[in-house]
Short mmCIF file of C-alpha atoms in Angstrom, two decimals:
data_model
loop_
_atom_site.label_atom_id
_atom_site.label_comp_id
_atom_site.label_asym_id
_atom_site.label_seq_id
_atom_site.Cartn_x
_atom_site.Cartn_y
_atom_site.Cartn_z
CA UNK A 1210 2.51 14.82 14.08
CA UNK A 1211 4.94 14.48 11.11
CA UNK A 1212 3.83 12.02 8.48
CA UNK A 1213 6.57 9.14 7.17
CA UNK A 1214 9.35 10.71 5.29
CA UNK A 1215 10.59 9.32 2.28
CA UNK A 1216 14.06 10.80 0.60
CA UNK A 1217 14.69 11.12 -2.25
CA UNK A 1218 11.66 11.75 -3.58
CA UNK A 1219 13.02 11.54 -6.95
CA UNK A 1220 16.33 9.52 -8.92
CA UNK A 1221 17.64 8.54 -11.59
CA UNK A 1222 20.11 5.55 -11.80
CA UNK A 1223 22.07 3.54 -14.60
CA UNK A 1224 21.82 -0.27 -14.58
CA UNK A 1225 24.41 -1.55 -12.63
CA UNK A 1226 24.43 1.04 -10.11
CA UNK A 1227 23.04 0.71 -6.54
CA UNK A 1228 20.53 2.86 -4.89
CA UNK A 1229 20.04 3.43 -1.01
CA UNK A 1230 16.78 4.66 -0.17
CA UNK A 1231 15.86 6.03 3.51
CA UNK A 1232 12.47 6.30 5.50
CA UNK A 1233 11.69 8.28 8.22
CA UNK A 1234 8.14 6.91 10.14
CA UNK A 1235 5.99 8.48 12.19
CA UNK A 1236 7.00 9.10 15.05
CA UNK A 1237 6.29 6.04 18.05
CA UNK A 1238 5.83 3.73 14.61
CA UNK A 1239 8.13 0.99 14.88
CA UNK A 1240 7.07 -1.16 12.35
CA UNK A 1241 8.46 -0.24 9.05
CA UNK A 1242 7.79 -1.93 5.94
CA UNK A 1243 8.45 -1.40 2.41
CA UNK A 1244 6.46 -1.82 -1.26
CA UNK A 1245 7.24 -1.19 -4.87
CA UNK A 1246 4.63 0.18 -7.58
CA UNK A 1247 4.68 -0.53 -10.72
CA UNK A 1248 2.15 -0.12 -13.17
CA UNK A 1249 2.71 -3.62 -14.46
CA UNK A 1250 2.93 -5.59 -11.46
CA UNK A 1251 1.02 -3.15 -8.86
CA UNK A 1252 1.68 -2.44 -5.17
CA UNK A 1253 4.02 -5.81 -3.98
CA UNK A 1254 5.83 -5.88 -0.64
CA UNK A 1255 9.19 -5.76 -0.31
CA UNK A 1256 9.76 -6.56 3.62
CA UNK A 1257 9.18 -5.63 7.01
CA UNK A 1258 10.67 -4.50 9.52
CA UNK A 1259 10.30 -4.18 13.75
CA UNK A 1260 12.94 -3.34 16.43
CA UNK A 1261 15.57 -3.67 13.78
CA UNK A 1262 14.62 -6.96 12.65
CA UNK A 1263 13.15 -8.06 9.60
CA UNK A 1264 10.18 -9.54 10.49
CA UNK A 1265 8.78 -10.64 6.99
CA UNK A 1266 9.92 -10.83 3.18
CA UNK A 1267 8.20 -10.75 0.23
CA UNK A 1268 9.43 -12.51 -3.69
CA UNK A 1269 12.79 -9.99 -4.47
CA UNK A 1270 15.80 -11.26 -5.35
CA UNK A 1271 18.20 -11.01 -3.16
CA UNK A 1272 19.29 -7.55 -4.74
CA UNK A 1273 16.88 -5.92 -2.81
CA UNK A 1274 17.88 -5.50 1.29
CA UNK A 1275 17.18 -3.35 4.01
CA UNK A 1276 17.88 -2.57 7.33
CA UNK A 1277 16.15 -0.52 10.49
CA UNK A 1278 17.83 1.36 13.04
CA UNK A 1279 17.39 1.77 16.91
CA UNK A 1280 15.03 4.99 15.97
CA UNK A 1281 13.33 3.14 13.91
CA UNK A 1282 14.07 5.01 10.66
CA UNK A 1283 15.06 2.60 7.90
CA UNK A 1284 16.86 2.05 4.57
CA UNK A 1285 16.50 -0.18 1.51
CA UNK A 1286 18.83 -0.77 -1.05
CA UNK A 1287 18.91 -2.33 -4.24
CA UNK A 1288 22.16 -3.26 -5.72
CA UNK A 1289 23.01 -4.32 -9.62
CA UNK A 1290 20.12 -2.39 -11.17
CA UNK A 1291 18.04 -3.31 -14.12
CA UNK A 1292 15.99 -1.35 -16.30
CA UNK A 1293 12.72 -3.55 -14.37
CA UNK A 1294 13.70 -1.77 -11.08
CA UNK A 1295 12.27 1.46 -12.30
CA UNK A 1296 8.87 2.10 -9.90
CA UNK A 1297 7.96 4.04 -7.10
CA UNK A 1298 9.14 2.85 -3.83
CA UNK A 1299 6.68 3.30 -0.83
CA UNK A 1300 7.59 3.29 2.55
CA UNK A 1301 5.05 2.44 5.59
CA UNK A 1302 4.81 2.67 8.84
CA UNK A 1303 2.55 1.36 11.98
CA UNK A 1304 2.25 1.31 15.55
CA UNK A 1305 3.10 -2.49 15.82
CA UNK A 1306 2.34 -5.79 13.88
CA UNK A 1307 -1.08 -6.64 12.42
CA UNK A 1308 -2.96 -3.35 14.24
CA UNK A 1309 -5.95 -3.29 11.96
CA UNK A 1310 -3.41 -3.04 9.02
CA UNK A 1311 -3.45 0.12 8.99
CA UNK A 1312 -0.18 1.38 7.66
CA UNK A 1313 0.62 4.93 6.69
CA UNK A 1314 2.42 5.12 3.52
CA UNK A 1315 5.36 8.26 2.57
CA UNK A 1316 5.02 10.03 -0.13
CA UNK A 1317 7.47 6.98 -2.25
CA UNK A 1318 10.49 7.57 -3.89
CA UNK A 1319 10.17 7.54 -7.70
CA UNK A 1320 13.58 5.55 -8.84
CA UNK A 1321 14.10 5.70 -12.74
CA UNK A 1322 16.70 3.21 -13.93
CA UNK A 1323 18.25 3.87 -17.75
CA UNK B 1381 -0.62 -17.05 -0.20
CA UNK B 1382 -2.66 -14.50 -1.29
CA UNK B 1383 -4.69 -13.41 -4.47
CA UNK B 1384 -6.57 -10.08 -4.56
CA UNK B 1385 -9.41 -9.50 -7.22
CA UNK B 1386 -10.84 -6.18 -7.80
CA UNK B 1387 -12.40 -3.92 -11.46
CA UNK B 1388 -9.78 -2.64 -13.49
CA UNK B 1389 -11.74 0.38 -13.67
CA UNK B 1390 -15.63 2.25 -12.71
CA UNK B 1391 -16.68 5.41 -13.56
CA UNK B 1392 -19.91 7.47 -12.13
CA UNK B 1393 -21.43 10.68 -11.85
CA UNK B 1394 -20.95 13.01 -8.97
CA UNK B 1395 -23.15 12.73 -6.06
CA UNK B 1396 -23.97 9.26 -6.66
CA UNK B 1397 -23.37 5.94 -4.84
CA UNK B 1398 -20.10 3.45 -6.39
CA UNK B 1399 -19.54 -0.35 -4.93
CA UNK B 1400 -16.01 -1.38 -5.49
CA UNK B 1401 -15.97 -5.49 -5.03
CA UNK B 1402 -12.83 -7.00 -4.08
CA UNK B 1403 -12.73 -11.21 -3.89
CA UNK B 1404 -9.53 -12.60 -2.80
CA UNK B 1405 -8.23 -15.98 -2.16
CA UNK B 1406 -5.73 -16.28 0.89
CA UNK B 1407 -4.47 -18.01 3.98
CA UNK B 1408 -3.57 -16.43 6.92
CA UNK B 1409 -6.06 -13.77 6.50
CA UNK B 1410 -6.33 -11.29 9.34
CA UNK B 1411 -8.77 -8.51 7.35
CA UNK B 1412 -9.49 -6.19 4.43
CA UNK B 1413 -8.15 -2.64 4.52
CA UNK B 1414 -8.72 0.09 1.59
CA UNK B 1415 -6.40 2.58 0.44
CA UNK B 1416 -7.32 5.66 -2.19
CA UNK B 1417 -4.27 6.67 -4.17
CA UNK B 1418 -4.48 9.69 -6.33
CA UNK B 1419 -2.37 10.22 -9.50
CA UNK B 1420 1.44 11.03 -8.21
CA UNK B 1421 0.29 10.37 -4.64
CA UNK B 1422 0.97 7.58 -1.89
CA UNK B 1423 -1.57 5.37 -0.76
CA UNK B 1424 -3.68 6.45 2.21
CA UNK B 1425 -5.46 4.42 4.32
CA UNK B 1426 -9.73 4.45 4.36
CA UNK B 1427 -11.16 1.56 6.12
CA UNK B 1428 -10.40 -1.43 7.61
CA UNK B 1429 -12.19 -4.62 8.59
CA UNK B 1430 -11.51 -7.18 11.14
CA UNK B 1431 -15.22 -8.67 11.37
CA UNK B 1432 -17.23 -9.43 8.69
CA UNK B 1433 -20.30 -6.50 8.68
CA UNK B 1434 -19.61 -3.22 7.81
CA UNK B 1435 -17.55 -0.03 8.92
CA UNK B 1436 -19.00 3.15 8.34
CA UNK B 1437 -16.78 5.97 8.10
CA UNK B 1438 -18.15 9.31 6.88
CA UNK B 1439 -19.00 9.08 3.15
CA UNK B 1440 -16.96 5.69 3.10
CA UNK B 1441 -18.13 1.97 4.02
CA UNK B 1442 -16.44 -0.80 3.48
CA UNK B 1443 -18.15 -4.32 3.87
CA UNK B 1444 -16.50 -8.71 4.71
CA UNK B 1445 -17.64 -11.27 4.12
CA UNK B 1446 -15.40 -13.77 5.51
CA UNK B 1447 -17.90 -16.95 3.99
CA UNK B 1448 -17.92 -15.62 0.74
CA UNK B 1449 -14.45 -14.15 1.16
CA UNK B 1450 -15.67 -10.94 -0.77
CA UNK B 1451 -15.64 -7.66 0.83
CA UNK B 1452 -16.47 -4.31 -1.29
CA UNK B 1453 -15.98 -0.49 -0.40
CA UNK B 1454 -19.20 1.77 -0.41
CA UNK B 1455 -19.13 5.71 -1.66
CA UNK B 1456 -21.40 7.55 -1.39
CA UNK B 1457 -22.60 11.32 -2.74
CA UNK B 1458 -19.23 11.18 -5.15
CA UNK B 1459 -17.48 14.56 -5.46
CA UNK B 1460 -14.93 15.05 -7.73
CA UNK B 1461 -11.86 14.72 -5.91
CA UNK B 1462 -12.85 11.13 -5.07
CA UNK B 1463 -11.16 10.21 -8.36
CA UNK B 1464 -8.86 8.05 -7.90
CA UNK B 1465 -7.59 4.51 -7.88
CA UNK B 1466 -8.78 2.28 -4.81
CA UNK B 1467 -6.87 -0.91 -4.03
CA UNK B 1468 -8.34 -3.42 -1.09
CA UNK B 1469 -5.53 -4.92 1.07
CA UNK B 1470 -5.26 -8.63 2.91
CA UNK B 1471 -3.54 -8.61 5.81
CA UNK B 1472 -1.34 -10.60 7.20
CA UNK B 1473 1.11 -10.70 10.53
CA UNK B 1474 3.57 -8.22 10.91
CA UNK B 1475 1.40 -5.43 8.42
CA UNK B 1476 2.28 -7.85 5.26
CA UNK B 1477 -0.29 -6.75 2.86
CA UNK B 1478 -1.14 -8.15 -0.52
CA UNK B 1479 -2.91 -5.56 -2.75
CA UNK B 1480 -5.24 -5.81 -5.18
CA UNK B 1481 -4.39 -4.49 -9.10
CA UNK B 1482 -6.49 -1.40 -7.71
CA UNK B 1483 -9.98 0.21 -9.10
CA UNK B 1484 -9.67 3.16 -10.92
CA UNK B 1485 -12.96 5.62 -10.56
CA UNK B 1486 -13.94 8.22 -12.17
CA UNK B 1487 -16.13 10.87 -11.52
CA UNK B 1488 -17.76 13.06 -14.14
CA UNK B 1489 -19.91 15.68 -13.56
#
């Protein structure tokens, strides 16, 4: 079974610029969710997503969004970049809501903002 | 909210036993996972626990206590490809998890 696909794995973006990400999840996963790591601040969730509805937010401005489609694949995008937006972006996927936790995280997509 | 607390950093030799403690502060709590993350890698998932007790999983054990709200994760006969940096998870509805700053461990031979 294919793991959760992340592209791109690799950007680079100017500040001001917008960035759409995309995530693939395992396959029968419909829970998506989302986190950014940063050396500074660590792993931090982003938001979550199930049957194309967020389901749960974390502290982002509003410059961060995302959706999920019927198949369950889903996108974030951050508008207006800043030089602090620079991490790796993780994607993760599950069966269904609070399953053991046990999410299964893509291989991120490293965003570099100059 | 919720507050993870774990070492910034342990290092021991190969074939012996490491404890990584994690102490968090939180409401809403549903468990404590653990993920390894090597260098340039994405988080992958070791153990998770519901109950408070331990969960044996091959090499790996991870350990709540839901009283003391402290839980740690047990390795044991460290090779050297267990380096790597080890974050303990609270979990919330709808797979919401707050992570700990992560444990980096290092193995020397």
């Amino acid at each position: 079974k294919a793991g959760v696909t992340q592209t791109p794995r690799y950007l680079i973006k100017t500040r001001g610029q917008q960035v759409t990400l995309s995530c693939s999840p395992i396959s029968g996963h419909r829970s998506v969710s989302w986190y950014q790591q940063t050396p500074g601040q660590g792993l931090q969730f982003l938001f979550e997503y199930f049957s194309e509805t967020q389901r749960n937010k974390g502290n982002f401005p509003g410059r961060f969004s995302g959706r999920q489609f019927s198949n369950s694949r889903s996108e974030m995008n951050v508008s207006t970049l800043e030089l602090g937006d620079s991490a790796l972006y993780l994607c993760a996927s599950s069966l269904a809501g609070a399953e053991g936790n046990t999410i299964y995280f893509g291989e991120g997509s490293w965003l570099t903002v100059v | 909210g919720q507050s993870l607390e774990q070492p910034s950093e342990v290092t021991a030799v190969e074939g012996a036993i490491v404890q990584i403690n994690c102490t968090y502060q939180t409401s809403g709590f549903y468990g404590l996972s653990w993920y390894q993350q090597h260098d340039g890698g994405a988080p992958t998932f070791l153990s998770y626990n519901a109950l408070d007790g331990l969960e044996e999983t091959g090499r790996f054990s991870s350990f709540l206590s839901r009283s003391d709200s402290y839980g740690y994760l047990l390795l044991q006969e460290l090779q050297m490809k267990d380096s790597a940096s080890y974050f303990c998870a609270g979990g919330n509805a709808g797979n919401m998890l707050t992570f700990g700053g992560g444990t980096r461990l290092m193995v020397k031979p």
